[in-house]
Amino acid sequence: MANTTLSSGTTYHSRVLIRCSSSERGGQQRSNAAVRVNGAAHRATLQVGAALETSINETLAELSAPLLAPATDGRERSRQNIPTEKQAEDPFRQAQIVEGGVRYQQTVVVRSYEVGPDRTATLETILNLLQETALNHVWMSGLLGDGFGATHGMIKSNLIWVVSRMHVQVDHYPLWGDVLEIDTWVGSSGKNGMRRDWLIRGRGSGNIYVRATSTWVMMNKNTRRLSKMPEEVRGEISPWFIDRHAIHEEATEKIIKLDSNAKHVDSDLKTIPDQFLQHHQLSSIILEYRKECGSSDVVQSICQPDEDSVSPSENVSMVRGPSLLPEVINGHHSLAGALQQWPTKYTHLLQLKAGDVHEEIVRGRTTWKKKL
Amino acid sequence: MANTTLSSGTTYHSRVLIRCSSSERGGQQRSNAAVRVNGAAHRATLQVGAALETSINETLAELSAPLLAPATDGRERSRQNIPTEKQAEDPFRQAQIVEGGVRYQQTVVVRSYEVGPDRTATLETILNLLQETALNHVWMSGLLGDGFGATHGMIKSNLIWVVSRMHVQVDHYPLWGDVLEIDTWVGSSGKNGMRRDWLIRGRGSGNIYVRATSTWVMMNKNTRRLSKMPEEVRGEISPWFIDRHAIHEEATEKIIKLDSNAKHVDSDLKTIPDQFLQHHQLSSIILEYRKECGSSDVVQSICQPDEDSVSPSENVSMVRGPSLLPEVINGHHSLAGALQQWPTKYTHLLQLKAGDVHEEIVRGRTTWKKKL
């Protein structure tokens, strides 16, 4: 998708996860707001979501430069085949509402162009499917106001959804050709937030590939301030809430703020070495969104490895060599890269590069494991 | 998808359209070959395919830097849910073989992340779907040897498919949520080639959105030379051939070779102005592949507008202004961009930038029309 030059006076959507109206508020004007989410007042954690790529470098790059789409173009064509009434089944999407109406389930097949070099679905593909099923769930609930998940009540109050936190845990990357069953549901999150969880399973095996949870809050699309959840909106969405968690998070780990003393500070957003990426895959990513950014903002990616996070098992295999497969030895893979001991946990920060104060856009925390 | 650092001694696939083994032949070694295709001997038209982006700039950029995937990794996991026997139906892909076995048909819904700013499917999405349905067709035919469309007979002879020409004509871009029916079939193309055509239609309306045709030849994956079609392979695939054309091309227009005297010569591959892209959409693209290139090659994109290709109707509306919608006037769109008279036909060349002789990779020809 081409990057779009934004003209002022138009509302724009981000293409992934949440909606954004960055140019509607006149370019650079930004506001912070405090609102009670998850029971605690905290600073605005706004963000425009975007496709997350396989590597965290690209993940953060994409988050900083979302691809925006005009939403209120006067000549917008009407969408087709989108249910406006609550319905239980969508045969073309192979989707259904199950469990008394609270859970959405869709079957998808991993396609040839959705996989990476190792023929497994990329993280971008996984996140795309999370977005797709979330939106389809809202459609089938008959709540759809604008195509981006806002309900009728939200549209009346000029409110849009923004995601404040996202945690994706990949147990196994699905293969090209795998038939997946994706389940998603929502629940309450504090007084003004909503939780959305997902489970991606193999249709035949039932094996869990991916678990994900996210926290959503409402923002006024004109003032760009977070908003309390209006009673009307609570009335619309709370009948769908269930208390079930795809990821059992104990205490939510706080992500520390990095500064320019971090080990990797790069403005070209390449902070994880290629050699590491060849032999490792991301197993968990947590993102905390703190500020919106727009398509022309200049951003910087900062990364700090947990130097003590080299896994013991990896140390043993590296030193003693019992896991060195013949393929590794005979040159199919870089021996040096495989032997090197890499940290498996990283902290990330994406920040604006404008002016003296580099404002935070998103903090991240990633965990990696060696490829099988 | 991250760009992969290639280590020698491994076979790699491009992720889109055709297969590539650039590193298997030892890095930089390249060969030209002559083979009879479409009844005429011509120089090798080899290429590694890749995702085509919405703008021709990105199209050519992507073609030059395909994302490559390891294919013969000794530890490759077996794929699931892929038919190895000929079958008539694939319920999870919503696909079937129809018309006595020669036509493959699949139903897909345009997803939220497959559309651009105007909520219509991007050219990349369209090309991805062409690839996907082509591969699924081969699978359901029970001919699949390697997952990239090579038949059992081809694998025996170390042959892979390469695309030598691609012509995609977009009559209308499908909308987010549209239910599409994609048909694809194959036919003969000269003595050693194969044609593959596609039609993308609206499922409800039957309206045609996209027509596409392509020409494929065989290449020896070790020597990188084009190959005649072995009798065994002809025996495998010719029962599927039908003589039907999705695009009725009269004489195939020859694409002239550009040189550095062309109007736009850019090594950053941005040759079509953003202002033009805001108001126009690609309606036809023809690509003639002439040479392989690899993931680390440095390439240059050259573009020459047909200066006399400003459409008469566009001239009239520009001068007299009857088509200036209120949205255009009141600043939703750039008035200057809308008023400017742009050529609607362009010739393109992507070439290698190594050494004194800049070898051609792909010639292109694009036609654009004003957005509605």
XYZ file of C-alpha atoms in Angstrom:
744
model
C 0.000 0.000 0.000
C 1.391 3.368 -0.921
C 1.978 5.957 1.717
C -0.678 8.589 1.310
C -0.012 12.272 1.435
C -2.596 13.575 3.843
C -4.534 16.712 3.167
C -6.041 18.500 6.130
C -9.736 18.488 6.795
C -10.234 14.788 6.266
C -10.606 11.960 8.749
C -8.225 9.085 8.368
C -8.198 5.540 9.552
C -5.204 3.441 10.288
C -5.482 0.222 8.397
C -4.773 -1.985 11.342
C -6.279 -2.554 14.755
C -7.511 0.882 15.539
C -8.588 4.073 14.025
C -6.733 7.320 13.817
C -7.715 10.817 12.811
C -4.359 12.466 12.936
C -4.844 15.006 10.199
C -8.316 15.991 11.266
C -6.894 17.713 14.275
C -4.797 19.933 12.074
C -1.440 18.253 11.776
C 0.819 18.681 14.738
C -1.564 19.571 17.556
C -1.453 16.857 20.166
C -3.099 16.529 23.526
C -2.498 14.416 26.552
C -5.350 13.296 28.687
C -5.912 11.325 31.819
C -8.684 8.828 32.135
C -9.383 5.946 34.432
C -8.541 2.717 32.664
C -8.187 -0.590 34.467
C -8.932 1.218 37.685
C -5.954 3.552 37.575
C -5.622 7.046 36.171
C -2.762 7.183 33.765
C -1.503 9.396 31.012
C -2.985 9.007 27.612
C -1.775 5.867 25.905
C -2.900 6.678 22.418
C -1.574 5.280 19.275
C -2.296 4.541 15.702
C -1.988 0.853 15.118
C -0.421 -0.664 12.051
C 0.805 -3.927 10.695
C 3.452 -5.503 12.861
C 6.208 -7.135 10.945
C 8.152 -10.264 11.676
C 11.083 -8.463 13.177
C 10.668 -6.036 15.964
C 12.631 -3.507 13.916
C 9.989 -3.480 11.317
C 7.304 -3.785 13.936
C 8.283 -0.510 15.453
C 8.911 1.102 12.108
C 5.448 0.242 10.936
C 3.883 1.398 14.155
C 5.440 4.752 13.610
C 4.299 5.193 10.068
C 0.817 3.785 9.866
C -0.886 3.693 6.539
C -3.843 5.937 6.790
C -7.081 5.764 4.922
C -9.713 8.453 4.373
C -12.889 7.612 6.232
C -15.325 10.448 5.735
C -14.748 11.101 2.086
C -18.077 12.447 0.842
C -17.929 10.148 -2.135
C -17.277 7.023 -0.113
C -18.833 4.030 -1.795
C -21.162 1.930 0.249
C -19.716 -1.340 1.418
C -21.197 -4.577 0.310
C -21.975 -7.812 2.066
C -21.493 -6.368 5.531
C -24.249 -7.340 7.915
C -25.980 -4.434 9.632
C -28.250 -6.706 11.639
C -27.068 -9.145 14.252
C -26.545 -12.517 12.609
C -25.284 -15.912 13.647
C -23.455 -17.037 10.549
C -21.375 -15.598 7.724
C -20.863 -18.386 5.188
C -18.438 -16.511 2.916
C -16.117 -15.664 5.788
C -16.695 -19.150 7.259
C -17.625 -17.446 10.492
C -20.172 -17.943 13.226
C -21.241 -16.543 16.566
C -21.087 -19.276 19.169
C -21.519 -19.838 22.903
C -24.765 -17.992 23.302
C -23.568 -15.070 21.263
C -20.402 -13.990 23.047
C -17.729 -15.701 21.008
C -16.886 -15.152 17.340
C -15.214 -17.959 15.442
C -13.765 -17.882 11.938
C -11.951 -20.506 9.875
C -9.076 -19.371 7.681
C -6.393 -21.120 5.640
C -2.847 -19.752 5.720
C -2.122 -18.565 2.184
C 1.016 -18.745 0.075
C 1.760 -15.036 0.384
C 1.202 -14.880 4.117
C 4.230 -16.914 5.076
C 7.890 -16.090 5.522
C 11.081 -17.779 4.389
C 10.437 -20.779 6.647
C 6.902 -21.237 5.284
C 5.295 -20.211 8.546
C 2.865 -17.325 8.931
C 4.593 -14.045 9.633
C 3.761 -11.995 12.711
C 2.230 -9.462 10.342
C -0.138 -12.142 9.058
C -1.095 -13.108 12.598
C -1.808 -9.508 13.568
C -3.764 -8.951 10.369
C -5.953 -11.918 11.240
C -6.503 -10.583 14.757
C -7.680 -7.284 13.313
C -9.853 -8.956 10.701
C -11.654 -11.207 13.159
C -12.161 -8.372 15.651
C -13.852 -6.223 13.013
C -15.918 -9.120 11.685
C -17.051 -9.863 15.245
C -18.392 -6.331 15.633
C -20.118 -6.561 12.260
C -21.850 -9.806 13.109
C -22.948 -8.360 16.433
C -24.914 -5.776 14.467
C -23.134 -2.997 16.338
C -21.147 -1.657 13.457
C -21.334 2.075 13.050
C -18.445 2.980 10.808
C -16.608 -0.085 9.662
C -13.782 0.382 12.138
C -15.431 -1.104 15.158
C -17.153 1.988 16.501
C -20.711 1.389 17.668
C -23.672 3.580 16.835
C -23.462 5.142 20.292
C -19.786 5.921 19.825
C -20.403 7.638 16.520
C -23.045 9.843 18.131
C -20.452 10.983 20.693
C -17.608 11.311 18.169
C -15.729 8.479 19.842
C -13.308 6.037 18.313
C -11.475 3.042 19.713
C -7.779 3.219 20.426
C -5.708 0.319 21.651
C -3.633 1.057 24.720
C -1.952 -2.312 25.182
C -1.409 -5.421 23.117
C 0.141 -8.719 24.180
C 0.621 -11.463 21.613
C 2.107 -14.810 22.530
C 3.035 -17.140 19.693
C 3.369 -20.732 20.885
C 3.805 -22.082 17.351
C 3.789 -20.306 14.026
C 1.135 -21.844 11.760
C 2.324 -23.308 8.470
C 1.334 -22.420 4.938
C -1.787 -24.451 4.235
C -2.798 -24.879 7.874
C -6.498 -24.553 8.541
C -6.937 -22.257 11.531
C -9.826 -21.575 13.825
C -9.709 -18.111 15.311
C -11.815 -17.284 18.351
C -12.270 -13.799 19.739
C -14.338 -12.284 22.526
C -14.493 -9.146 24.641
C -14.622 -8.350 28.336
C -14.534 -5.373 30.657
C -11.280 -3.673 31.540
C -11.629 -1.314 34.448
C -14.293 1.358 34.370
C -13.694 2.766 30.902
C -11.871 0.107 28.981
C -12.594 -3.037 27.041
C -10.503 -6.154 26.766
C -10.377 -8.196 23.564
C -8.805 -11.630 23.532
C -8.045 -14.100 20.765
C -7.079 -17.740 20.438
C -5.741 -19.171 17.181
C -5.903 -22.958 16.987
C -5.276 -25.662 14.437
C -8.684 -26.791 13.224
C -7.872 -30.441 13.123
C -5.571 -30.746 16.116
C -7.013 -28.105 18.397
C -3.433 -27.155 19.205
C -3.048 -23.549 20.260
C -0.803 -21.501 17.975
C -1.379 -17.980 19.242
C -2.878 -16.315 22.327
C -3.497 -12.592 22.406
C -5.057 -9.983 24.633
C -5.547 -6.268 24.171
C -6.937 -3.270 26.023
C -9.036 -0.637 24.305
C -10.175 2.794 25.367
C -12.220 5.509 23.723
C -10.927 8.736 22.310
C -12.807 11.779 21.089
C -11.813 12.052 17.486
C -11.918 15.832 17.489
C -10.154 16.690 20.755
C -7.880 13.623 20.615
C -8.462 13.180 24.355
C -9.332 9.894 25.975
C -12.924 9.666 27.030
C -14.964 7.933 29.686
C -17.220 5.235 28.309
C -20.712 6.735 27.884
C -23.534 4.768 29.458
C -25.137 4.293 26.042
C -22.017 2.649 24.724
C -21.661 0.482 27.814
C -25.209 -0.631 27.206
C -24.370 -1.569 23.648
C -21.253 -3.579 24.319
C -21.492 -4.969 27.852
C -23.963 -7.750 26.930
C -21.081 -9.235 24.949
C -18.575 -9.175 27.801
C -17.290 -12.418 29.259
C -14.619 -12.947 31.871
C -12.170 -15.249 30.140
C -8.489 -14.689 29.511
C -6.531 -16.049 26.560
C -3.271 -15.263 28.342
C -3.017 -15.713 32.071
C -0.959 -12.720 32.990
C -0.054 -12.576 36.642
C 1.016 -9.073 37.550
C 1.371 -7.001 34.421
C 5.082 -6.460 33.993
C 5.935 -2.778 33.769
C 8.010 -1.877 30.733
C 10.818 0.464 31.703
C 11.484 3.596 29.696
C 14.681 3.487 27.693
C 16.839 6.499 26.930
C 19.685 7.222 24.561
C 22.058 5.221 26.750
C 20.447 2.029 25.471
C 22.635 -0.408 23.573
C 20.955 -0.008 20.189
C 19.854 3.456 19.135
C 19.058 3.602 15.476
C 16.953 5.951 13.466
C 16.704 3.569 10.548
C 14.828 1.231 12.861
C 17.147 -1.714 12.453
C 17.953 -2.626 16.012
C 17.910 -6.408 16.027
C 20.837 -8.000 14.160
C 19.997 -10.020 11.038
C 22.128 -12.875 12.306
C 19.950 -13.095 15.388
C 16.772 -13.042 13.309
C 18.026 -15.934 11.195
C 18.101 -18.247 14.166
C 15.427 -16.898 16.461
C 11.746 -16.207 16.292
C 9.596 -13.917 18.331
C 7.562 -15.783 20.913
C 6.000 -12.872 22.786
C 5.487 -9.165 22.215
C 3.914 -6.650 24.579
C 3.229 -3.136 23.326
C 2.141 -0.183 25.454
C 0.913 2.686 23.348
C 1.476 6.118 24.804
C 0.975 8.647 22.066
C -0.381 9.036 18.579
C 1.937 9.572 15.709
C 1.212 10.450 12.114
C 2.416 9.318 8.753
C 5.034 12.025 8.277
C 6.518 11.931 11.787
C 10.188 11.087 12.108
C 10.724 8.406 14.691
C 13.562 6.619 16.409
C 13.746 3.032 17.595
C 15.720 2.174 20.725
C 16.408 -1.312 21.989
C 18.059 -2.749 25.086
C 18.746 -6.465 25.496
C 18.479 -8.086 28.916
C 22.115 -9.133 28.966
C 21.396 -11.900 31.473
C 18.566 -13.399 29.445
C 20.593 -15.964 27.518
C 18.661 -19.119 28.261
C 20.511 -21.843 30.231
C 19.516 -24.543 27.777
C 20.874 -22.479 24.955
C 24.146 -22.054 26.825
C 24.507 -25.758 27.307
C 23.763 -26.637 23.713
C 26.093 -23.940 22.497
C 28.959 -25.097 24.671
C 28.526 -28.837 24.453
C 27.124 -28.944 20.978
C 24.617 -31.784 21.301
C 21.960 -29.869 19.396
C 24.143 -28.991 16.445
C 22.245 -30.591 13.632
C 24.115 -31.795 10.549
C 22.456 -29.028 8.561
C 24.011 -26.469 10.839
C 27.446 -27.971 10.594
C 27.536 -28.425 6.840
C 26.827 -24.864 6.020
C 23.112 -24.645 5.493
C 23.123 -22.106 8.259
C 25.705 -19.767 9.563
C 27.610 -21.666 12.204
C 28.830 -18.483 13.825
C 25.312 -17.163 14.103
C 24.064 -20.395 15.595
C 26.886 -20.630 18.100
C 26.721 -17.088 19.322
C 24.942 -16.569 22.619
C 22.172 -14.056 22.227
C 19.964 -12.494 24.844
C 16.367 -13.645 24.456
C 14.590 -10.680 26.040
C 14.580 -7.109 24.786
C 13.037 -3.811 25.804
C 12.033 -1.376 23.057
C 11.052 2.226 22.708
C 9.785 4.047 19.693
C 9.911 7.798 20.102
C 9.309 10.944 18.095
C 12.471 12.581 16.890
C 11.094 16.112 16.712
C 12.542 18.889 18.908
C 14.591 18.443 22.064
C 12.104 16.303 23.935
C 11.691 12.970 22.250
C 8.175 11.957 23.174
C 7.353 8.290 23.613
C 5.088 6.636 21.085
C 5.183 3.030 22.204
C 7.136 0.907 24.663
C 7.716 -2.699 23.840
C 8.963 -5.888 25.352
C 9.868 -8.908 23.259
C 10.866 -12.483 24.011
C 12.555 -14.661 21.447
C 13.298 -18.334 21.156
C 15.579 -20.328 18.933
C 14.018 -21.667 15.769
C 13.475 -25.405 15.802
C 8.543 -10.101 5.954
C 12.153 -9.536 6.786
C 14.732 -9.631 4.070
C 16.742 -12.758 4.594
C 20.464 -12.893 4.391
C 21.124 -15.708 1.988
C 23.747 -18.294 2.663
C 25.085 -20.203 -0.296
C 24.224 -23.815 -0.867
C 20.520 -23.432 -0.232
C 17.630 -23.153 -2.651
C 15.361 -20.186 -2.243
C 11.880 -19.401 -3.411
C 10.447 -16.047 -4.175
C 7.240 -15.641 -2.281
C 5.160 -14.545 -5.209
C 4.256 -15.937 -8.603
C 7.328 -17.919 -9.396
C 10.251 -19.605 -7.899
C 13.816 -18.464 -7.784
C 17.030 -20.160 -6.843
C 19.370 -17.262 -7.098
C 21.815 -18.297 -4.430
C 21.952 -21.912 -5.488
C 23.838 -20.997 -8.609
C 26.608 -19.443 -6.569
C 25.703 -15.822 -6.210
C 26.533 -13.674 -9.174
C 26.809 -16.164 -12.021
C 24.135 -15.476 -14.602
C 23.407 -17.034 -17.922
C 21.388 -16.029 -20.918
C 19.623 -18.610 -22.972
C 17.533 -18.775 -26.063
C 14.488 -20.961 -26.276
C 11.472 -21.073 -28.504
C 8.518 -19.530 -26.709
C 5.324 -18.532 -28.450
C 6.854 -19.674 -31.696
C 9.774 -17.260 -31.722
C 13.284 -17.624 -30.383
C 14.083 -14.815 -28.031
C 16.559 -14.010 -25.326
C 15.954 -15.381 -21.920
C 13.148 -13.610 -20.156
C 13.838 -14.785 -16.663
C 12.768 -13.149 -13.549
C 12.006 -13.630 -9.922
C 8.481 -12.573 -9.202
C 7.437 -10.604 -6.166
C 4.529 -8.722 -4.775
C 3.475 -5.851 -6.962
C 2.523 -2.763 -5.059
C -0.137 -0.200 -5.740
C 2.191 2.252 -7.367
C 4.368 1.273 -10.219
C 7.334 2.700 -8.335
C 6.916 0.146 -5.668
C 5.954 -2.460 -8.209
C 9.308 -2.217 -9.859
C 11.122 -1.886 -6.571
C 9.590 -5.069 -5.272
C 10.270 -6.913 -8.481
C 13.892 -6.092 -8.073
C 14.180 -7.204 -4.495
C 12.081 -10.306 -4.125
C 11.687 -11.818 -0.719
C 13.246 -15.191 -0.878
C 12.396 -18.280 1.084
C 14.437 -21.423 1.680
C 12.910 -24.373 -0.130
C 15.140 -27.362 0.352
C 15.985 -26.921 3.984
C 16.637 -30.449 5.197
C 14.459 -29.854 8.224
C 11.529 -28.510 6.261
C 8.295 -29.364 8.007
C 5.718 -31.226 6.023
C 2.785 -29.137 4.906
C -0.664 -29.921 6.121
C -4.031 -30.020 4.452
C -2.612 -29.907 0.948
C -4.164 -32.431 -1.366
C -1.720 -34.738 -3.096
C -4.444 -36.514 -5.022
C -6.636 -34.885 -7.626
C -9.786 -33.634 -5.938
C -12.858 -31.708 -6.944
C -13.508 -29.634 -3.865
C -11.609 -27.855 -1.105
C -14.182 -26.721 1.455
C -11.809 -24.710 3.649
C -10.545 -22.658 0.717
C -14.089 -22.523 -0.680
C -12.688 -23.840 -3.924
C -13.751 -26.279 -6.596
C -12.687 -27.676 -9.928
C -15.380 -26.992 -12.502
C -16.110 -27.370 -16.206
C -15.000 -30.928 -16.581
C -11.858 -30.323 -14.594
C -10.162 -27.515 -16.477
C -11.217 -24.491 -14.461
C -10.419 -23.713 -10.830
C -12.770 -21.462 -8.923
C -12.339 -19.995 -5.449
C -14.478 -17.649 -3.376
C -12.714 -15.035 -1.262
C -13.821 -12.014 0.747
C -11.728 -8.828 0.562
C -10.355 -8.332 4.072
C -9.836 -5.183 6.122
C -6.058 -5.244 5.734
C -6.093 -5.884 2.009
C -7.454 -2.495 1.026
C -5.885 0.902 0.491
C -6.858 4.391 1.586
C -9.968 4.355 -0.622
C -11.123 1.007 0.815
C -10.515 -0.826 -2.430
C -8.215 -3.812 -2.808
C -4.655 -2.835 -3.609
C -2.892 -4.126 -6.694
C -0.689 -6.119 -4.339
C -3.788 -7.847 -2.953
C -4.996 -8.627 -6.457
C -1.662 -10.108 -7.471
C -1.459 -12.085 -4.244
C -4.839 -13.615 -5.019
C -3.716 -14.492 -8.547
C -0.728 -16.324 -7.129
C -2.763 -18.047 -4.446
C -5.397 -19.367 -6.828
C -2.779 -20.514 -9.355
C -0.980 -22.577 -6.725
C -4.218 -23.951 -5.299
C -5.251 -24.965 -8.822
C -2.096 -27.026 -9.236
C -2.607 -28.593 -5.821
C -6.151 -29.624 -6.567
C -5.048 -31.057 -9.895
C -2.902 -33.500 -7.942
C 0.153 -32.380 -9.897
C 1.961 -30.663 -7.097
C 5.577 -31.626 -6.761
C 7.128 -28.954 -4.600
C 4.553 -26.473 -3.436
C 5.546 -23.856 -5.976
C 3.668 -25.216 -8.935
C 6.302 -27.583 -10.302
C 4.944 -30.949 -11.374
C 6.474 -34.299 -10.517
C 7.956 -34.478 -14.008
C 9.503 -31.045 -13.652
C 11.127 -31.948 -10.364
C 12.696 -35.035 -11.955
C 14.281 -32.787 -14.600
C 15.270 -30.036 -12.158
C 12.854 -27.625 -13.803
C 11.027 -24.696 -12.285
C 8.456 -22.312 -13.664
C 9.389 -18.741 -14.462
C 6.960 -16.128 -15.683
C 8.037 -14.315 -18.819
C 5.084 -11.977 -19.249
C 2.228 -10.746 -17.133
C -0.701 -8.555 -18.154
C -3.216 -7.465 -15.544
C -6.187 -5.313 -16.435
C -8.216 -3.862 -13.568
C -11.681 -2.795 -14.711
C -12.830 -2.011 -11.161
C -11.020 -2.359 -7.864
C -13.048 -4.587 -5.523
C -14.170 -3.077 -2.234
C -13.445 -4.168 1.305
C -16.081 -6.780 2.105
C -16.776 -7.741 -1.496
C -17.251 -11.445 -2.088
C -15.168 -12.400 -5.105
C -15.153 -15.410 -7.350
C -11.775 -16.048 -8.895
C -11.458 -18.329 -11.911
C -8.188 -19.533 -13.343
C -7.217 -21.934 -16.107
C -4.218 -22.781 -18.279
C -3.557 -23.141 -21.993
C -0.680 -23.719 -24.362
C 1.634 -20.907 -25.354
C 3.798 -21.785 -28.301
C 5.855 -24.949 -28.224
C 7.432 -24.609 -24.797
C 5.266 -22.245 -22.868
C 2.087 -22.247 -20.842
C -0.499 -19.542 -20.540
C -2.387 -18.934 -17.315
C -5.423 -16.676 -17.253
C -7.608 -15.352 -14.465
C -10.953 -13.642 -14.082
C -11.999 -11.975 -10.840
C -15.738 -11.321 -10.576
C -18.200 -10.102 -7.991
C -20.000 -13.173 -6.693
C -23.385 -11.596 -6.550
C -23.267 -9.346 -9.574
C -21.037 -11.343 -11.879
C -19.368 -8.051 -12.769
C -15.789 -8.456 -13.892
C -13.258 -6.665 -11.698
C -9.962 -8.000 -13.003
C -8.722 -9.872 -16.075
C -5.213 -11.262 -16.229
C -3.046 -13.384 -18.462
C 0.493 -14.642 -18.066
C 3.076 -16.659 -19.952
C 5.257 -19.232 -18.227
C 8.339 -21.093 -19.335
C 10.600 -23.635 -17.719
C 14.053 -23.024 -16.402
C 16.666 -25.478 -15.212
C 17.226 -24.514 -11.633
C 20.909 -25.422 -11.705
C 22.035 -23.929 -15.016
C 19.512 -21.061 -14.881
C 18.858 -21.583 -18.585
C 15.434 -21.763 -20.126
C 14.437 -25.257 -21.092
C 12.244 -26.916 -23.662
C 9.175 -28.544 -22.190
C 9.914 -32.265 -21.699
C 7.349 -34.636 -23.171
C 6.633 -36.048 -19.714
C 5.708 -32.617 -18.422
C 3.604 -31.877 -21.487
C 1.772 -35.103 -20.778
C 1.122 -34.003 -17.214
C -0.187 -30.541 -17.911
C -1.695 -30.552 -21.416
C -4.904 -32.369 -20.389
C -5.700 -29.203 -18.440
C -5.189 -26.823 -21.345
C -8.116 -24.904 -22.777
C -8.125 -22.233 -25.437
C -9.809 -19.311 -23.713
C -8.479 -15.829 -23.174
C -9.327 -13.575 -20.241
C -7.916 -10.579 -22.117
C -8.398 -10.304 -25.840
C -5.056 -8.930 -26.870
C -4.837 -8.121 -30.540
C -1.198 -7.851 -31.575
C 0.993 -7.894 -28.493
C 2.322 -4.372 -28.159
C 6.103 -4.337 -28.026
C 7.492 -2.438 -25.071
C 10.352 -0.204 -26.158
C 13.601 -0.193 -24.241
C 14.234 3.006 -22.314
C 17.647 4.471 -21.680
C 19.027 7.155 -19.393
C 17.516 9.860 -21.612
C 14.097 8.992 -20.210
C 12.227 11.677 -18.311
C 12.374 10.018 -14.891
C 15.543 8.222 -13.904
C 15.615 7.460 -10.219
C 17.549 4.961 -8.222
C 15.237 5.253 -5.240
C 12.483 3.865 -7.445
C 10.111 6.785 -7.013
C 9.285 7.703 -10.572
C 5.573 8.448 -10.491
C 4.691 11.671 -8.644
C 2.633 11.328 -5.457
C 0.262 14.012 -6.693
C -0.509 11.885 -9.721
C -1.088 8.798 -7.580
C -3.598 10.682 -5.430
C -5.928 11.204 -8.347
C -5.248 8.262 -10.627
C -5.355 4.517 -10.384
C -3.620 1.893 -12.422
C -5.940 0.254 -14.921
C -3.479 -1.923 -16.819
C 0.047 -3.202 -16.314
C 2.120 -5.317 -18.686
C 5.428 -6.711 -17.512
C 8.040 -8.420 -19.674
C 10.638 -10.195 -17.611
C 14.068 -10.410 -19.167
C 16.501 -11.376 -16.487
C 16.695 -12.717 -12.968
C 17.805 -10.523 -10.165
C 18.624 -11.349 -6.586
C 17.855 -9.892 -3.217
C 21.052 -7.882 -2.892
C 21.173 -6.471 -6.415
C 21.125 -2.707 -6.812
C 18.541 -1.671 -9.353
C 17.355 1.456 -11.085
C 13.866 2.368 -12.197
C 13.351 4.418 -15.349
C 10.056 5.810 -16.541
C 8.913 7.673 -19.639
C 5.427 9.139 -19.985
C 3.687 9.151 -23.360
C 3.438 12.934 -23.475
C 0.525 12.770 -25.917
C -1.490 10.353 -23.763
C -3.524 12.931 -21.834
C -7.043 11.724 -22.482
C -9.352 14.110 -24.378
C -12.144 13.760 -21.839
C -9.732 14.635 -19.088
C -8.676 17.732 -20.986
C -12.229 18.892 -21.326
C -13.114 18.382 -17.700
C -9.940 20.102 -16.642
C -10.564 23.143 -18.776
C -14.302 23.494 -18.409
C -14.553 22.165 -14.914
C -17.868 20.304 -15.062
C -16.494 17.335 -13.185
C -15.049 19.309 -10.293
C -16.906 17.851 -7.381
C -17.543 19.975 -4.294
C -15.108 17.801 -2.358
C -12.377 18.737 -4.768
C -13.105 22.437 -4.555
C -13.390 22.682 -0.790
C -10.043 21.212 -0.074
C -10.678 17.535 0.529
C -8.337 16.971 -2.349
C -5.554 18.973 -3.822
C -7.094 21.196 -6.458
C -3.783 21.688 -8.199
C -3.252 17.965 -8.460
C -6.722 17.417 -9.828
C -6.446 20.197 -12.381
C -3.054 19.278 -13.707
C -3.033 17.383 -16.981
C -1.162 14.145 -16.593
C -0.183 11.619 -19.220
C -2.060 8.355 -18.717
C 0.397 5.958 -20.336
C 3.922 5.199 -19.154
C 6.792 2.973 -20.221
C 9.030 1.535 -17.498
C 12.346 -0.184 -17.222
C 13.948 -1.765 -14.219
C 17.622 -2.445 -14.728
C 20.631 -3.653 -12.779
C 22.932 -0.892 -11.683
C 26.099 -2.999 -11.567
C 29.044 -2.220 -13.861
C 28.974 -0.188 -17.062
C 26.287 -2.177 -18.810
C 23.000 -1.844 -17.035
C 21.242 -5.077 -17.839
C 17.475 -5.096 -18.178
C 15.443 -6.929 -15.559
C 11.907 -6.093 -16.577
C 10.183 -3.776 -19.048
C 6.800 -2.423 -18.145
C 3.913 -0.554 -19.619
C 1.215 1.008 -17.467
C -2.087 2.731 -18.170
C -3.790 4.905 -15.589
C -7.209 6.408 -15.238
C -8.614 9.104 -13.028
C -10.175 7.910 -9.802
C -13.955 8.203 -9.755
